[in-house]
Amino acid sequence: MTKTIVITGGSRGIGRATALLCAKRGWNTVISYVGNKEAAEQTQADCENAGGKCVIERCDVACEQDVISLFASAINGFGTLDGVVNNAGIVASPQPIIDMDIARMQRIFDTNILGAYIVAREAARHMVRSRGGAGGAIVNVSSMAAKLGGPNEYVDYAGSKGAMDAMTIGLSKELGPEGVRVNAVRPGIIETDIHASGGRPNRAADLGPGCPLGRAGKAEEVAESIIWLLDDASSYVTGAFMDVSGGR
Ligand code: NAD
């Protein structure tokens, strides 16, 4: 069955890899971007070449109205909503807490947890059976930082992902009876642009060899787990966390 999947931050990295795997299955995707429209257009073209219809839309996940419009585009474009990947996320450069300012914490929480909350709420409004929805699957992209804590590096980011994990548990219990499954993946050290945007371009190369599997992961390897959690193959899985971390 063709599914329609909303992916936040879908123009690059883990979001883009997930969109491409969706497209290979013939699924429709609605991907959001914030700054880089060209990257989003490239992902859209690549999805369509891979066999899936794709709509792109500018959306800051921390802006309620942007998120409402994103979901309206999914429904208007494809008529249904089957899955949502709460993927958009940011990190800041490594700092001990004594040097951090409040603005940094607020920026990270606005995107990583307020944004994820607004996206989950809009997903639920469209999916919940008692409101006329057909159920669905939400996959939150958390982080191993939620378990490891990010000491001396980014305790703020780790806190935002810990909050996401708690929300995943709560939403799975609240929305399960309404036919909506809610799960999370926790990537470890994955080769994407997020490390450069956090001021550590070599982070994956530096830390990958220390993982039990001896290397950093690839965005596609995280996307495979996300796809499984979106797919009916995981129809009895909710409130679950999948560590995609090479054993880290
Ligand atoms: P990335 O930087 O390539 O992708 C992040 C995406 O989020 C980008 O497309 C960006 O435009 C988007 N984004 C940022 N702020 C946004 C906002 N306010 N509204 C909408 N979109 C916004 O990095 P990635 O590694 O692909 O990150 C994807 C997710 O994976 C993030 O939630 C990140 O925290 C998580 N993660 C990544 C790693 C890793 O090692 N790469 C590890 C653990 C968790």
mmCIF file of N, CA and C in Angstrom, residues 3-10 15 18-19 22 28-32 55 59 61 67 69-75 78 80-87 119 122-123 126-127 137-139 226 230:
data_model
loop_
_atom_site.group_PDB
_atom_site.id
_atom_site.type_symbol
_atom_site.label_atom_id
_atom_site.label_comp_id
_atom_site.label_asym_id
_atom_site.label_seq_id
_atom_site.Cartn_x
_atom_site.Cartn_y
_atom_site.Cartn_z
ATOM 1 N N LYS A 3 2.085 4.679 1.054
ATOM 2 C CA LYS A 3 1.939 5.486 2.263
ATOM 3 C C LYS A 3 2.338 6.929 1.978
ATOM 4 N N THR A 4 1.835 7.834 2.818
ATOM 5 C CA THR A 4 2.264 9.234 2.765
ATOM 6 C C THR A 4 2.969 9.563 4.081
ATOM 7 N N ILE A 5 4.211 10.024 3.956
ATOM 8 C CA ILE A 5 5.072 10.240 5.130
ATOM 9 C C ILE A 5 5.557 11.692 5.159
ATOM 10 N N VAL A 6 5.365 12.350 6.276
ATOM 11 C CA VAL A 6 5.937 13.690 6.495
ATOM 12 C C VAL A 6 7.283 13.532 7.194
ATOM 13 N N ILE A 7 8.306 14.177 6.659
ATOM 14 C CA ILE A 7 9.652 14.104 7.253
ATOM 15 C C ILE A 7 10.148 15.528 7.498
ATOM 16 N N THR A 8 10.364 15.882 8.769
ATOM 17 C CA THR A 8 10.886 17.230 9.035
ATOM 18 C C THR A 8 12.409 17.222 8.862
ATOM 19 N N GLY A 9 12.924 18.338 8.343
ATOM 20 C CA GLY A 9 14.367 18.410 8.081
ATOM 21 C C GLY A 9 14.777 17.346 7.084
ATOM 22 N N GLY A 10 13.980 17.192 6.037
ATOM 23 C CA GLY A 10 14.184 16.069 5.118
ATOM 24 C C GLY A 10 15.094 16.350 3.942
ATOM 25 N N GLY A 15 17.252 12.650 7.390
ATOM 26 C CA GLY A 15 15.929 12.919 6.811
ATOM 27 C C GLY A 15 15.899 12.634 5.319
ATOM 28 N N THR A 18 16.036 8.921 4.637
ATOM 29 C CA THR A 18 14.722 8.306 4.904
ATOM 30 C C THR A 18 13.766 8.587 3.748
ATOM 31 N N ALA A 19 13.781 9.829 3.260
ATOM 32 C CA ALA A 19 12.901 10.181 2.126
ATOM 33 C C ALA A 19 13.210 9.302 0.918
ATOM 34 N N CYS A 22 11.836 5.834 1.405
ATOM 35 C CA CYS A 22 10.378 5.880 1.222
ATOM 36 C C CYS A 22 10.053 5.856 -0.278
ATOM 37 N N ASN A 28 4.713 8.256 -0.930
ATOM 38 C CA ASN A 28 4.739 9.717 -1.082
ATOM 39 C C ASN A 28 5.456 10.329 0.123
ATOM 40 N N THR A 29 6.200 11.395 -0.128
ATOM 41 C CA THR A 29 6.828 12.105 0.996
ATOM 42 C C THR A 29 6.511 13.600 0.933
ATOM 43 N N VAL A 30 6.396 14.172 2.112
ATOM 44 C CA VAL A 30 6.298 15.632 2.247
ATOM 45 C C VAL A 30 7.473 16.017 3.124
ATOM 46 N N ILE A 31 8.453 16.707 2.550
ATOM 47 C CA ILE A 31 9.650 16.996 3.333
ATOM 48 C C ILE A 31 9.767 18.494 3.592
ATOM 49 N N SER A 32 10.151 18.807 4.821
ATOM 50 C CA SER A 32 10.313 20.215 5.172
ATOM 51 C C SER A 32 11.792 20.581 5.175
ATOM 52 N N VAL A 55 6.639 16.268 -2.129
ATOM 53 C CA VAL A 55 6.329 17.695 -1.998
ATOM 54 C C VAL A 55 7.333 18.283 -1.010
ATOM 55 N N CYS A 59 9.496 25.042 6.381
ATOM 56 C CA CYS A 59 8.806 24.924 7.670
ATOM 57 C C CYS A 59 9.823 24.928 8.798
ATOM 58 N N VAL A 61 10.152 24.062 12.394
ATOM 59 C CA VAL A 61 9.308 23.220 13.256
ATOM 60 C C VAL A 61 8.926 23.909 14.568
ATOM 61 N N VAL A 67 4.064 24.513 10.912
ATOM 62 C CA VAL A 67 3.814 23.065 11.036
ATOM 63 C C VAL A 67 2.377 22.742 10.613
ATOM 64 N N SER A 69 0.677 24.325 8.416
ATOM 65 C CA SER A 69 0.673 24.394 6.940
ATOM 66 C C SER A 69 1.309 23.156 6.320
ATOM 67 N N LEU A 70 2.371 22.647 6.975
ATOM 68 C CA LEU A 70 3.058 21.453 6.449
ATOM 69 C C LEU A 70 2.084 20.267 6.390
ATOM 70 N N PHE A 71 1.324 20.092 7.450
ATOM 71 C CA PHE A 71 0.377 18.962 7.475
ATOM 72 C C PHE A 71 -0.786 19.193 6.504
ATOM 73 N N ALA A 72 -1.187 20.452 6.356
ATOM 74 C CA ALA A 72 -2.247 20.756 5.375
ATOM 75 C C ALA A 72 -1.766 20.386 3.974
ATOM 76 N N SER A 73 -0.483 20.636 3.694
ATOM 77 C CA SER A 73 0.061 20.276 2.376
ATOM 78 C C SER A 73 0.023 18.770 2.154
ATOM 79 N N ALA A 74 0.317 18.016 3.217
ATOM 80 C CA ALA A 74 0.288 16.549 3.075
ATOM 81 C C ALA A 74 -1.125 16.079 2.761
ATOM 82 N N ILE A 75 -2.081 16.590 3.507
ATOM 83 C CA ILE A 75 -3.466 16.143 3.319
ATOM 84 C C ILE A 75 -4.001 16.629 1.970
ATOM 85 N N PHE A 78 -2.011 14.602 -0.886
ATOM 86 C CA PHE A 78 -2.105 13.144 -1.021
ATOM 87 C C PHE A 78 -3.357 12.542 -0.397
ATOM 88 N N THR A 80 -4.069 11.554 2.501
ATOM 89 C CA THR A 80 -3.908 10.727 3.703
ATOM 90 C C THR A 80 -2.608 11.089 4.409
ATOM 91 N N LEU A 81 -2.480 10.600 5.617
ATOM 92 C CA LEU A 81 -1.221 10.742 6.352
ATOM 93 C C LEU A 81 -0.989 9.433 7.093
ATOM 94 N N ASP A 82 0.086 8.735 6.771
ATOM 95 C CA ASP A 82 0.349 7.428 7.390
ATOM 96 C C ASP A 82 1.502 7.459 8.384
ATOM 97 N N GLY A 83 2.462 8.343 8.147
ATOM 98 C CA GLY A 83 3.624 8.343 9.023
ATOM 99 C C GLY A 83 4.273 9.712 9.120
ATOM 100 N N VAL A 84 4.928 9.936 10.241
ATOM 101 C CA VAL A 84 5.634 11.201 10.456
ATOM 102 C C VAL A 84 7.001 10.891 11.066
ATOM 103 N N VAL A 85 8.037 11.516 10.530
ATOM 104 C CA VAL A 85 9.374 11.361 11.095
ATOM 105 C C VAL A 85 9.791 12.708 11.691
ATOM 106 N N ASN A 86 9.866 12.710 13.003
ATOM 107 C CA ASN A 86 10.231 13.912 13.758
ATOM 108 C C ASN A 86 11.751 13.996 13.768
ATOM 109 N N ASN A 87 12.312 14.491 12.654
ATOM 110 C CA ASN A 87 13.759 14.371 12.432
ATOM 111 C C ASN A 87 14.532 15.673 12.640
ATOM 112 N N VAL A 119 4.968 19.054 16.049
ATOM 113 C CA VAL A 119 4.828 18.096 14.934
ATOM 114 C C VAL A 119 4.019 16.874 15.387
ATOM 115 N N GLU A 122 0.304 17.819 15.740
ATOM 116 C CA GLU A 122 -0.397 17.919 14.447
ATOM 117 C C GLU A 122 -0.563 16.548 13.809
ATOM 118 N N ALA A 123 0.455 15.689 13.962
ATOM 119 C CA ALA A 123 0.326 14.322 13.431
ATOM 120 C C ALA A 123 -0.852 13.630 14.095
ATOM 121 N N HIS A 126 -4.310 14.563 12.927
ATOM 122 C CA HIS A 126 -4.728 13.992 11.640
ATOM 123 C C HIS A 126 -4.884 12.479 11.687
ATOM 124 N N MET A 127 -4.181 11.804 12.607
ATOM 125 C CA MET A 127 -4.162 10.332 12.586
ATOM 126 C C MET A 127 -5.177 9.675 13.524
ATOM 127 N N ALA A 137 1.916 5.984 12.179
ATOM 128 C CA ALA A 137 3.171 5.739 12.907
ATOM 129 C C ALA A 137 3.973 7.031 12.994
ATOM 130 N N ILE A 138 4.408 7.341 14.199
ATOM 131 C CA ILE A 138 5.305 8.492 14.415
ATOM 132 C C ILE A 138 6.664 7.929 14.838
ATOM 133 N N VAL A 139 7.715 8.403 14.189
ATOM 134 C CA VAL A 139 9.066 7.995 14.586
ATOM 135 C C VAL A 139 9.846 9.245 14.998
ATOM 136 N N ILE A 226 14.313 3.566 10.672
ATOM 137 C CA ILE A 226 13.137 4.443 10.662
ATOM 138 C C ILE A 226 12.058 3.852 9.757
ATOM 139 N N LEU A 230 8.170 2.740 10.489
ATOM 140 C CA LEU A 230 7.027 3.325 9.773
ATOM 141 C C LEU A 230 6.170 2.249 9.127
#
